[in-house]
């Protein structure tokens, strides 16, 4: 006995579902893929950074708890010192990140020349890396800036020379020292002085 052909209504339903699924997949892929233009890429990565910052800020512990004066005391010994570091850094990790960023920003504001040179170095590295990713698609060994062809080794050499010279002229060693002292020092002092609460768990690699 011959099998009856599928009805038109069934075929229409199946085709419609397939079309809807394909459109949804295409739209999701287009939303996830970064734009092809330079301005679009900048906007895409800025939006990604803002979204990541919001998610990080949502994990910050209350600042009233973080600065509770009644919870501060001197550690009883070396073992208590390291125990407090272990527990507090694990519990207040995101708070310490914000504190370190604020302290580092303050040091950079006091050294605008170093901050400007550092920002220019980062921007040049990002620009050359983006151009190299674009050139990899066409197997090109150079990129063009203001009608001038620049090879990637020459660009990285220029960035290295600029970073080294600016680091020397802006007394970068002193700035880096104060950056480390202000950020790491604040974290260590707070973590060592604050008594961990019962619910705070020590850091574990497992």
CSV table of C-alpha atoms in Angstrom, one decimal:
chain,number,residue,atom,x,y,z
A,1,UNK,CA,0.0,0.0,0.0
A,2,UNK,CA,1.4,3.4,-1.0
A,3,UNK,CA,2.2,5.9,1.7
A,4,UNK,CA,0.2,9.1,1.5
A,5,UNK,CA,2.2,12.2,0.8
A,6,UNK,CA,2.5,14.7,3.6
A,7,UNK,CA,-0.2,17.3,3.8
A,8,UNK,CA,0.5,20.9,2.8
A,9,UNK,CA,-0.3,22.2,6.3
A,10,UNK,CA,2.2,19.9,7.8
A,11,UNK,CA,4.9,20.9,5.4
A,12,UNK,CA,4.2,24.6,5.9
A,13,UNK,CA,4.5,24.1,9.7
A,14,UNK,CA,7.8,22.3,9.4
A,15,UNK,CA,9.2,24.8,7.0
A,16,UNK,CA,8.1,27.7,9.1
A,17,UNK,CA,9.7,26.2,12.2
A,18,UNK,CA,13.0,25.6,10.3
A,19,UNK,CA,13.0,29.1,8.9
A,20,UNK,CA,12.4,30.6,12.4
A,21,UNK,CA,15.2,28.6,13.9
A,22,UNK,CA,17.6,29.6,11.1
A,23,UNK,CA,16.8,33.2,11.5
A,24,UNK,CA,17.2,33.0,15.3
A,25,UNK,CA,20.6,31.4,14.9
A,26,UNK,CA,21.7,33.9,12.3
A,27,UNK,CA,20.6,36.9,14.5
A,28,UNK,CA,22.4,35.4,17.6
A,29,UNK,CA,25.6,34.9,15.6
A,30,UNK,CA,25.4,38.4,14.2
A,31,UNK,CA,25.0,39.9,17.7
A,32,UNK,CA,27.9,37.9,19.1
A,33,UNK,CA,30.3,38.7,16.3
A,34,UNK,CA,32.3,41.9,16.7
A,35,UNK,CA,31.7,44.6,14.0
A,36,UNK,CA,34.0,44.9,11.1
A,37,UNK,CA,34.6,48.7,11.3
A,38,UNK,CA,37.1,50.3,13.6
A,39,UNK,CA,34.6,52.5,15.3
A,40,UNK,CA,32.3,49.5,15.7
A,41,UNK,CA,35.0,47.4,17.3
A,42,UNK,CA,35.8,50.2,19.8
A,43,UNK,CA,32.1,50.4,20.7
A,44,UNK,CA,31.8,46.6,20.9
A,45,UNK,CA,34.8,46.2,23.3
A,46,UNK,CA,33.7,49.2,25.4
A,47,UNK,CA,30.3,47.7,25.8
A,48,UNK,CA,32.0,44.4,26.8
A,49,UNK,CA,34.2,46.2,29.3
A,50,UNK,CA,31.2,48.0,30.8
A,51,UNK,CA,29.2,44.8,31.1
A,52,UNK,CA,32.2,43.1,32.8
A,53,UNK,CA,32.6,46.0,35.2
A,54,UNK,CA,29.0,45.9,36.2
A,55,UNK,CA,29.2,42.1,36.9
A,56,UNK,CA,32.3,42.7,39.0
A,57,UNK,CA,30.7,45.5,41.0
A,58,UNK,CA,27.7,43.3,41.8
A,59,UNK,CA,30.1,41.0,43.6
A,60,UNK,CA,31.6,43.7,45.8
A,61,UNK,CA,31.0,43.2,49.6
A,62,UNK,CA,29.3,46.1,51.5
A,63,UNK,CA,31.7,48.9,52.2
A,64,UNK,CA,30.2,49.4,55.6
A,65,UNK,CA,31.3,45.9,56.5
A,66,UNK,CA,34.6,46.4,54.7
A,67,UNK,CA,35.5,49.5,56.9
A,68,UNK,CA,33.9,48.3,60.2
A,69,UNK,CA,36.2,49.7,62.9
A,70,UNK,CA,35.2,47.1,65.4
A,71,UNK,CA,36.6,44.3,63.2
A,72,UNK,CA,40.1,45.7,63.2
A,73,UNK,CA,42.9,44.5,65.6
A,74,UNK,CA,46.5,43.5,65.5
A,75,UNK,CA,47.2,39.9,64.5
A,76,UNK,CA,48.2,37.7,67.4
A,77,UNK,CA,51.2,36.2,65.6
A,78,UNK,CA,52.7,35.3,62.2
A,79,UNK,CA,50.3,32.4,61.7
A,80,UNK,CA,47.3,34.7,62.4
A,81,UNK,CA,48.8,37.2,60.0
A,82,UNK,CA,48.9,34.8,57.1
A,83,UNK,CA,45.5,33.3,58.1
A,84,UNK,CA,43.9,36.8,57.9
A,85,UNK,CA,45.5,37.5,54.6
A,86,UNK,CA,44.2,34.2,53.2
A,87,UNK,CA,40.6,34.6,54.4
A,88,UNK,CA,40.2,38.4,53.8
A,89,UNK,CA,41.7,38.4,50.3
A,90,UNK,CA,39.4,35.6,49.4
A,91,UNK,CA,36.4,37.2,50.9
A,92,UNK,CA,37.0,40.9,49.9
A,93,UNK,CA,38.8,40.2,46.6
A,94,UNK,CA,36.7,42.6,44.5
A,95,UNK,CA,36.8,45.3,47.2
A,96,UNK,CA,40.6,45.1,47.1
A,97,UNK,CA,40.6,45.3,43.3
A,98,UNK,CA,38.7,48.6,43.5
A,99,UNK,CA,41.0,49.9,46.3
A,100,UNK,CA,44.1,49.0,44.3
A,101,UNK,CA,42.7,50.7,41.2
A,102,UNK,CA,41.8,53.9,43.2
A,103,UNK,CA,45.3,54.0,44.8
A,104,UNK,CA,47.0,53.4,41.4
A,105,UNK,CA,44.8,56.1,39.8
A,106,UNK,CA,45.9,58.6,42.5
A,107,UNK,CA,49.5,57.9,41.9
A,108,UNK,CA,49.1,58.2,38.2
A,109,UNK,CA,47.3,61.6,38.6
A,110,UNK,CA,50.4,62.8,40.6
A,111,UNK,CA,52.6,61.7,37.7
A,112,UNK,CA,50.7,62.9,34.5
A,113,UNK,CA,53.7,62.6,32.2
A,114,UNK,CA,54.2,58.9,33.1
A,115,UNK,CA,50.4,58.3,32.9
A,116,UNK,CA,50.2,59.9,29.4
A,117,UNK,CA,53.2,57.9,28.1
A,118,UNK,CA,51.8,54.7,29.5
A,119,UNK,CA,48.4,55.4,27.9
A,120,UNK,CA,50.1,56.1,24.6
A,121,UNK,CA,52.1,52.9,24.8
A,122,UNK,CA,49.0,50.8,25.5
A,123,UNK,CA,47.1,52.4,22.7
A,124,UNK,CA,49.9,51.9,20.2
A,125,UNK,CA,50.2,48.2,21.2
A,126,UNK,CA,46.4,47.7,20.9
A,127,UNK,CA,46.4,49.5,17.5
A,128,UNK,CA,49.3,47.5,16.1
A,129,UNK,CA,47.7,44.2,17.4
A,130,UNK,CA,44.4,45.1,15.8
A,131,UNK,CA,46.1,45.8,12.5
A,132,UNK,CA,48.1,42.6,12.7
A,133,UNK,CA,44.9,40.6,13.2
A,134,UNK,CA,43.5,42.3,10.1
A,135,UNK,CA,46.6,41.7,8.1
A,136,UNK,CA,46.6,38.0,9.0
A,137,UNK,CA,43.5,37.5,6.9
A,138,UNK,CA,45.3,38.7,3.8
A,139,UNK,CA,48.8,37.4,4.7
A,140,UNK,CA,50.1,40.9,4.7
A,141,UNK,CA,53.3,41.9,6.6
A,142,UNK,CA,52.6,45.6,6.9
A,143,UNK,CA,49.9,48.1,7.5
A,144,UNK,CA,49.3,51.7,6.3
A,145,UNK,CA,49.3,54.9,8.4
A,146,UNK,CA,48.9,58.2,6.6
A,147,UNK,CA,49.9,56.6,3.3
A,148,UNK,CA,53.0,55.2,4.8
A,149,UNK,CA,53.6,51.4,4.9
A,150,UNK,CA,55.0,50.2,8.2
A,151,UNK,CA,56.1,46.6,8.9
A,152,UNK,CA,55.1,45.0,12.1
A,153,UNK,CA,58.6,44.4,13.4
A,154,UNK,CA,59.4,48.1,12.9
A,155,UNK,CA,56.2,49.1,14.6
A,156,UNK,CA,57.0,47.0,17.7
A,157,UNK,CA,60.5,48.3,17.7
A,158,UNK,CA,59.3,51.8,17.7
A,159,UNK,CA,56.9,51.0,20.6
A,160,UNK,CA,59.7,49.4,22.6
A,161,UNK,CA,62.0,52.4,22.1
A,162,UNK,CA,59.2,54.8,23.0
A,163,UNK,CA,58.3,52.9,26.1
A,164,UNK,CA,61.9,52.6,27.3
A,165,UNK,CA,62.7,56.3,26.6
A,166,UNK,CA,59.5,57.6,28.2
A,167,UNK,CA,60.1,55.3,31.2
A,168,UNK,CA,63.5,56.8,31.7
A,169,UNK,CA,62.5,60.4,31.2
A,170,UNK,CA,59.4,60.2,33.5
A,171,UNK,CA,61.3,58.5,36.3
A,172,UNK,CA,59.2,55.3,35.8
A,173,UNK,CA,61.0,53.3,38.4
A,174,UNK,CA,59.9,55.6,41.2
A,175,UNK,CA,56.3,55.7,39.8
A,176,UNK,CA,56.2,51.9,39.6
A,177,UNK,CA,57.5,51.6,43.2
A,178,UNK,CA,54.7,53.9,44.5
A,179,UNK,CA,52.1,52.1,42.4
A,180,UNK,CA,53.1,48.8,44.0
A,181,UNK,CA,53.4,50.3,47.5
A,182,UNK,CA,50.0,52.1,47.3
A,183,UNK,CA,48.0,49.2,45.9
A,184,UNK,CA,49.6,46.1,47.4
A,185,UNK,CA,50.4,47.9,50.7
A,186,UNK,CA,46.8,49.0,51.3
A,187,UNK,CA,45.5,45.5,50.6
A,188,UNK,CA,48.0,43.8,52.9
A,189,UNK,CA,47.5,46.2,55.7
A,190,UNK,CA,43.7,46.0,55.6
A,191,UNK,CA,43.7,42.2,55.2
A,192,UNK,CA,46.1,41.7,58.1
A,193,UNK,CA,44.4,44.1,60.5
A,194,UNK,CA,40.8,42.9,59.9
A,195,UNK,CA,39.5,40.0,61.9
A,196,UNK,CA,37.8,37.5,59.6
A,197,UNK,CA,34.2,36.6,60.4
A,198,UNK,CA,33.1,33.0,60.8
A,199,UNK,CA,31.5,32.7,57.4
A,200,UNK,CA,34.7,33.8,55.6
A,201,UNK,CA,36.3,30.8,54.0
A,202,UNK,CA,40.1,30.5,53.4
A,203,UNK,CA,41.4,30.5,49.8
A,204,UNK,CA,41.8,27.1,48.3
A,205,UNK,CA,43.3,26.0,44.9
A,206,UNK,CA,41.1,22.9,44.9
